[in-house]
XYZ file of C-alpha atoms in Angstrom:
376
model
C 37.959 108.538 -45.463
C 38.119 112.121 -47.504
C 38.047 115.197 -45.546
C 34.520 115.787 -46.772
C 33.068 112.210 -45.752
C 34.660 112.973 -42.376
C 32.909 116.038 -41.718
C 29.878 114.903 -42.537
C 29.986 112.290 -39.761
C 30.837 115.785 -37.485
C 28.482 116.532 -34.883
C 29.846 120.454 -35.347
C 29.063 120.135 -38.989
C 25.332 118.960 -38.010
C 25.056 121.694 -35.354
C 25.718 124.439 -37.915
C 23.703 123.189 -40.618
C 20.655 123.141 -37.929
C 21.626 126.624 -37.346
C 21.659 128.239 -40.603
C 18.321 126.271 -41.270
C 16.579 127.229 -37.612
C 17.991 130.914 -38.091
C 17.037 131.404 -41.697
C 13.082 129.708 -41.486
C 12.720 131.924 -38.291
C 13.467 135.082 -41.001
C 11.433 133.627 -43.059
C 8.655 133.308 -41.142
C 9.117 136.831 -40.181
C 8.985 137.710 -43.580
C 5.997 135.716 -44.404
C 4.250 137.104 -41.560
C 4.667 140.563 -42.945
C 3.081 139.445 -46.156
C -0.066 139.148 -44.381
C -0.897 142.815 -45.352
C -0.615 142.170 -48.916
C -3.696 139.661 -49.039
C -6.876 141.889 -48.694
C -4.822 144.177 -51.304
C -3.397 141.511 -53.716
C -4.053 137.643 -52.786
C -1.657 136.267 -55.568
C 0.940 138.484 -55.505
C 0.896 137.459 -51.692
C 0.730 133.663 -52.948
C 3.363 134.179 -55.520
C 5.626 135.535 -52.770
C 4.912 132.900 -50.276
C 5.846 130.148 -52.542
C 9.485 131.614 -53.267
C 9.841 132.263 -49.053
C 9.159 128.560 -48.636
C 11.443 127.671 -51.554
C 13.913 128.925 -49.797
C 13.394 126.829 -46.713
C 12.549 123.814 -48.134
C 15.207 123.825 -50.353
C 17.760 123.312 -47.474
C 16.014 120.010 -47.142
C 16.188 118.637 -50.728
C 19.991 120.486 -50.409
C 20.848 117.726 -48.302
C 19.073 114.818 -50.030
C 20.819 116.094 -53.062
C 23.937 118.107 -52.643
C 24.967 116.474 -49.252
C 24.254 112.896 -48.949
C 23.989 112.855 -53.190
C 21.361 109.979 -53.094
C 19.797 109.318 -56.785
C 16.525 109.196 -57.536
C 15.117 107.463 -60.686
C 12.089 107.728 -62.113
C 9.772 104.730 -63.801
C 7.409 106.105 -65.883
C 6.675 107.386 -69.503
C 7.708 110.188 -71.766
C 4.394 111.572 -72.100
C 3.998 111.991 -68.408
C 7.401 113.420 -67.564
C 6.664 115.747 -70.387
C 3.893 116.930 -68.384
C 5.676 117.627 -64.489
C 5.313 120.560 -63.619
C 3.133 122.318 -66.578
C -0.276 121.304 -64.535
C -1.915 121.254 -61.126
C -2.136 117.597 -60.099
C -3.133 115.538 -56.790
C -0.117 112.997 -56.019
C -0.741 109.694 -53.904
C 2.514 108.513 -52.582
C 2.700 105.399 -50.091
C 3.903 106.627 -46.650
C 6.394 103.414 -45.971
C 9.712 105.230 -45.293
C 10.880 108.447 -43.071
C 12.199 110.737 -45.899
C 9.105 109.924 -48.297
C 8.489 113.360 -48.370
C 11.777 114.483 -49.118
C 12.390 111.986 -51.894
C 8.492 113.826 -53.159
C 10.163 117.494 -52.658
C 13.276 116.774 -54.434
C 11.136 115.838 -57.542
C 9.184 119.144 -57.025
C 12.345 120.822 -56.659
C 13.375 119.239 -60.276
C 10.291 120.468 -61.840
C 9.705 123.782 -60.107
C 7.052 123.081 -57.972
C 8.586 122.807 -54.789
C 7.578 126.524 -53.129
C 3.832 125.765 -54.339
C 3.919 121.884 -53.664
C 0.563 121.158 -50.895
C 0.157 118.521 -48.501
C -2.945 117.634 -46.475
C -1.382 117.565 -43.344
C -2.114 116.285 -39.807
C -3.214 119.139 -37.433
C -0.477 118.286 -35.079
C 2.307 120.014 -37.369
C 0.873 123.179 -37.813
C 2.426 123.721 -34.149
C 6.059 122.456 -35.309
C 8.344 125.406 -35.190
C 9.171 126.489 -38.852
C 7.567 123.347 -40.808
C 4.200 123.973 -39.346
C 4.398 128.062 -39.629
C 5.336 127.821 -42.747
C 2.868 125.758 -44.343
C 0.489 127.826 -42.633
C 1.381 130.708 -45.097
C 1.405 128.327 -48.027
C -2.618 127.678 -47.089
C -2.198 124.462 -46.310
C -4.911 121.986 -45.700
C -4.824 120.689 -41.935
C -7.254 118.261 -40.596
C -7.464 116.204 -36.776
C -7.815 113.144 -38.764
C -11.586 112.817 -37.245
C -13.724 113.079 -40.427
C -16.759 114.165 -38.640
C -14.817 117.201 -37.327
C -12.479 117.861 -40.744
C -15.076 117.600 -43.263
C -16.006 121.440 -43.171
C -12.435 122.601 -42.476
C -11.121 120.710 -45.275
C -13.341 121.105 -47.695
C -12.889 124.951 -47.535
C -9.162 124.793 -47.635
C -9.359 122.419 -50.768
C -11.691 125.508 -52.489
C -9.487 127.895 -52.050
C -6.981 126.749 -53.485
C -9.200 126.797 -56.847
C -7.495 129.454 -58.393
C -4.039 129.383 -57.099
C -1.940 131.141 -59.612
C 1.313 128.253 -59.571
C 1.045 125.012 -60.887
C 1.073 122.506 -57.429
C 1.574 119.597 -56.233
C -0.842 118.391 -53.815
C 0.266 115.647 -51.634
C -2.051 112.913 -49.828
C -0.792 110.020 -47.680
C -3.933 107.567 -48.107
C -3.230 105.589 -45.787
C -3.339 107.923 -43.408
C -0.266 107.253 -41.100
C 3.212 105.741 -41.613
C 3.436 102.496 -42.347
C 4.449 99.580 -39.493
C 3.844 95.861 -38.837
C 1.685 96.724 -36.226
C -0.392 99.178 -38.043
C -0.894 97.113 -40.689
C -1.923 94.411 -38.976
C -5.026 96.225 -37.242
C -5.210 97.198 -40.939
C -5.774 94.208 -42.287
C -7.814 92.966 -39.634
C -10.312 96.029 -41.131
C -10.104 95.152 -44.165
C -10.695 91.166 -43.842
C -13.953 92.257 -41.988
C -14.911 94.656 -45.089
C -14.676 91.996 -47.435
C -11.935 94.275 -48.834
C -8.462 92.815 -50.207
C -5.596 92.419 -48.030
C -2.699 94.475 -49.022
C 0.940 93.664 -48.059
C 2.948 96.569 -48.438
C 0.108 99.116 -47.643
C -2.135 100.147 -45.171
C -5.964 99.950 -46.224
C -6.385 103.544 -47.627
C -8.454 106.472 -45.886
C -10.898 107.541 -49.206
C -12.767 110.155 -47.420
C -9.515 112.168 -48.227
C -9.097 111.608 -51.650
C -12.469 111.467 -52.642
C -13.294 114.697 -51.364
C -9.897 116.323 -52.656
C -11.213 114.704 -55.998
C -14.693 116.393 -55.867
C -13.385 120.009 -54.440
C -10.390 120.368 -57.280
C -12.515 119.542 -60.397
C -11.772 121.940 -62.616
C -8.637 122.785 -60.824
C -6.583 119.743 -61.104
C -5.729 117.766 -64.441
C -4.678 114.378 -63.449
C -3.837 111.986 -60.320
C -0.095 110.896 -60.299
C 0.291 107.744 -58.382
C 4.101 107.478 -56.747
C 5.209 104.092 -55.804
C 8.076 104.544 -53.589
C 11.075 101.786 -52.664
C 15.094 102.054 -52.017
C 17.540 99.615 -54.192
C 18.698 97.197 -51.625
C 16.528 97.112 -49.572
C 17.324 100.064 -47.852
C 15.579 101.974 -44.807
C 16.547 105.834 -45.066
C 16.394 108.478 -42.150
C 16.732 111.964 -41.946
C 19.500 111.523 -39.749
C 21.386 109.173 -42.522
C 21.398 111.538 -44.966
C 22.369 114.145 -42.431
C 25.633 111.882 -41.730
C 26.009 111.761 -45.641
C 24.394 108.119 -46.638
C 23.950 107.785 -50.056
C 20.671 105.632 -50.997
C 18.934 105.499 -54.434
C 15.367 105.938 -54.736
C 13.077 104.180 -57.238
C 9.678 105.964 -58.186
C 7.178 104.481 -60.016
C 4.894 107.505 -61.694
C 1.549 106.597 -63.112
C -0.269 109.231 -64.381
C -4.539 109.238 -64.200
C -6.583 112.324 -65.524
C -9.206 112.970 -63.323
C -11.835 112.439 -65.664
C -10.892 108.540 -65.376
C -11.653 108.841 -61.730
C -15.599 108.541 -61.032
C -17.688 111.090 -60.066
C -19.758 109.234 -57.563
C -18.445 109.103 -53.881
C -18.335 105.332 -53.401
C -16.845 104.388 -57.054
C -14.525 106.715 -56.328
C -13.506 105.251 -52.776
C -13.965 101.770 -55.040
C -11.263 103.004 -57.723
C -9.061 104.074 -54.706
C -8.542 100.450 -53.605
C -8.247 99.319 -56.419
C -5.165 101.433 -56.703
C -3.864 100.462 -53.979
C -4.288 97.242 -54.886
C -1.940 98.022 -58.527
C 0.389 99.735 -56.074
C 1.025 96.582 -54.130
C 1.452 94.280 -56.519
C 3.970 96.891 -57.905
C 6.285 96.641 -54.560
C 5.641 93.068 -54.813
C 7.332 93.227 -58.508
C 9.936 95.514 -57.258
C 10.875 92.985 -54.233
C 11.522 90.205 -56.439
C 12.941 91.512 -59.316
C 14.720 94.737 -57.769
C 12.824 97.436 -60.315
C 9.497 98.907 -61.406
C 8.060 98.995 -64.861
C 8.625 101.756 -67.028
C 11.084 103.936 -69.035
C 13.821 104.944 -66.446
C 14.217 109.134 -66.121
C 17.098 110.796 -63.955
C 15.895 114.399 -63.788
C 19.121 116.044 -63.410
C 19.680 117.913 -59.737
C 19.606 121.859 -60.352
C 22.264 124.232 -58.729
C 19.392 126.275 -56.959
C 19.391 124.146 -53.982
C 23.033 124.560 -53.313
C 23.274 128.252 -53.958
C 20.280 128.998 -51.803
C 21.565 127.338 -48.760
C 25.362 128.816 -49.568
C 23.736 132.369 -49.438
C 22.068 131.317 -46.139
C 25.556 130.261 -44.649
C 27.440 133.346 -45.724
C 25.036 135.818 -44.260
C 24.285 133.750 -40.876
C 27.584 132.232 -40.074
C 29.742 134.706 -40.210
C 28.004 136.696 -37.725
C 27.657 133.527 -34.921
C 31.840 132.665 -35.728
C 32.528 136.388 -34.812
C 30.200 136.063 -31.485
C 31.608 132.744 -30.843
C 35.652 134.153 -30.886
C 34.247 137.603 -28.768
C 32.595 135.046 -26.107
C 35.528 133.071 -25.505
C 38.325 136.286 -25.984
C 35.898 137.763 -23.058
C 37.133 135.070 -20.519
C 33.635 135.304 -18.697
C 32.525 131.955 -16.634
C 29.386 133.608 -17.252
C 29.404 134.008 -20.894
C 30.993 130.888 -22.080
C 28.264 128.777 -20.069
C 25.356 131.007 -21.510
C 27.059 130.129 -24.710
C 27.151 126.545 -24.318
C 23.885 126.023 -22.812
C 22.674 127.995 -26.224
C 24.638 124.921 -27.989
C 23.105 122.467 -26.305
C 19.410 123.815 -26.620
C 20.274 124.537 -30.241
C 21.297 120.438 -29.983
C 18.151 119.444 -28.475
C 15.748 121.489 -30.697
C 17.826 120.053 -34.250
C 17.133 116.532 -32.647
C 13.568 117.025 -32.196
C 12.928 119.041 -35.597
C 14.460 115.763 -36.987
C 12.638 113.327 -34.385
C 9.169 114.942 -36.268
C 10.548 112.157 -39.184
C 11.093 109.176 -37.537
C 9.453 106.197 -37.735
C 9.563 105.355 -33.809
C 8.569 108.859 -32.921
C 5.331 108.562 -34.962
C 1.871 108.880 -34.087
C -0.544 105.915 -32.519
C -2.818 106.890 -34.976
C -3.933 104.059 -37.173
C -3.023 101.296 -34.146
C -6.756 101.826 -33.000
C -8.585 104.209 -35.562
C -8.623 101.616 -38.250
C -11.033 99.465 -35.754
C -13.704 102.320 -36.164
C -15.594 102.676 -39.106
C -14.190 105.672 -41.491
């Protein structure tokens, strides 16, 4: 084992990269919040901002996918399309099976240059996580309870103002709703047999209020519907904290691109063309299960220096400091000192573990165990 592989197996090693990323997203936060007085004066220069603050964040993240752990992503898709990425607003639908989905989806933004301004319609329950959810809270993010009855109003006037948003984005949606297990889907499916709707395999019966409504509010706004199909070569199941111990996977993405004038206008064909999708996208896994690929030209987008370089600069201004605390502490020889210090470790421990706990699979919400029972 290298020197490098060794330390990235180093609980140390974790503890400081936790650090510079807890320190530096609290600064940024502080930073964002300032920008609040530019918005009555100048809403896209305060947009414009935002999206480079949260850059610089989120690009600790991809960092790690990337720089650290060096997993590959390949892309399955056409030339025509990849000439497109980033040079239009767009509404991605990406199949929620795996813990770092989204991180596999912000390292392609991150590629393109749409990772600051990429959106998400997110679960209300994050805009309380420390950093994540403050952050996206600048960014305007769209957050709903998952009770349509109760989101329709809230979401609907997030989705309109982000009409004339000044950088191309990315706007995510999870259709199904929740992350994908064996017992959700099989409530799932149990839905959809009583619909008289298609039993999927690989996905949970999609939510189309969502996406329908996204669909009607960004006409005008957004050029096309990219559909991601999302799988790991050997049949891997990636976690945060793998790639924080330096795992290597490779990533397969499937990219189908739909302009939105393809997509129906009326509510229910819309919801129609949805499963139908979904339909495509399982019969896609089911191809990539047996034969170990997707269809399509294969793309590498090459990983950009950015990511690196932004969370170097982070390091060098934060960890210099703590070292310098860390030696005066311990040259002090106070009882008192050295315990305050290493009860800050181990709350610094605890809060890293549950930042990354957000991810996991286990940890996940009930929702979708009972809610697919009701009628959307």
């Amino acid at each position: 084992m290298g020197l490098l592989a060794y330390l990235k197996t180093q609980f140390a090693v974790h503890l400081l990269i936790g650090f510079v990323f807890v320190v530096s997203g609290l600064v940024i936060n502080f930073v964002q919040l300032c920008t609040l007085l530019l918005w009555p004066v100048n809403k896209q220069l305060y947009r414009r901002l935002n999206c480079r603050l949260a850059y610089s964040l989120w690009s600790q993240l991809v960092m790690l996918l990337e720089w650290w752990s060096c997993t590959e992503c390949t892309l399955f898709t056409d030339q025509a399309t990849v000439d497109r990425f980033g040079k239009e607003h767009v509404v991605i639908i990406l199949n929620h099976n795996f813990e770092i989905d989204f991180l596999c989806g912000w390292t392609m933004c991150e590629r393109f240059g749409v990772l600051g301004s990429s959106k998400v319609l997110a679960k209300r329950e994050l805009l309380y996580v420390p950093l994540i959810g403050w952050t996206w809270y600048f960014l305007e993010i769209v957050f709903c309870k998952r009770k349509w009855e109760e989101d329709r109003d809230t979401v609907i006037e997030g989705l309109k103002r982000l009409s004339d948003y000044p950088e191309y984005m990315w706007f995510l949606l999870y259709c199904e709703g929740t992350r994908f297990t064996e017992k959700k889907h099989r409530v799932s499916m149990e839905v959809a047999l009583s619909k008289g709707l298609p039993v999927l395999k690989y996905h949970l019966l999609p939510r189309t209020k969502g996406f329908t409504t996204a669909v009607q509010c960004l006409r005008g706004t957004v050029a096309a519907v990219y559909d991601v199909t999302l799988n790991f070569r050997g049949n891997k199941n990636p976690s945060l904290l793998g790639i924080l111990y330096g795992k290597k996977y490779e990533a397969d993405m499937c990219v189908r691109r739909f302009p939105l004038e393809e997509i129906p206008l009326d509510e229910k064909e819309a919801a129609q063309w949805l499963h139908k999708l979904y339909q495509e996208k399982d019969a896609l896994q089911e191809m990539y299960n047996q034969k170990g690929t997707f269809p399509g030209q294969q793309f590498k987008p090459p990983r950009r220096p950015w990511t690196l370089l932004n969370f170097l600069s982070w390091a060098t201004v934060l960890l210099s400091p703590l070292f310098s605390c860390v030696l005066g502490v311990f040259a002090s020889g106070s009882p008192l000192l050295i315990l305050t210090f290493l009860g800050f470790v181990g709350a610094a421990s605890f809060g890293v573990r549950r930042l990354i706990g957000v991810t996991e699979i286990e940890k996940g919400s009930s929702y979708g165990n009972q809610e697919f029972k009701k009628k959307e």
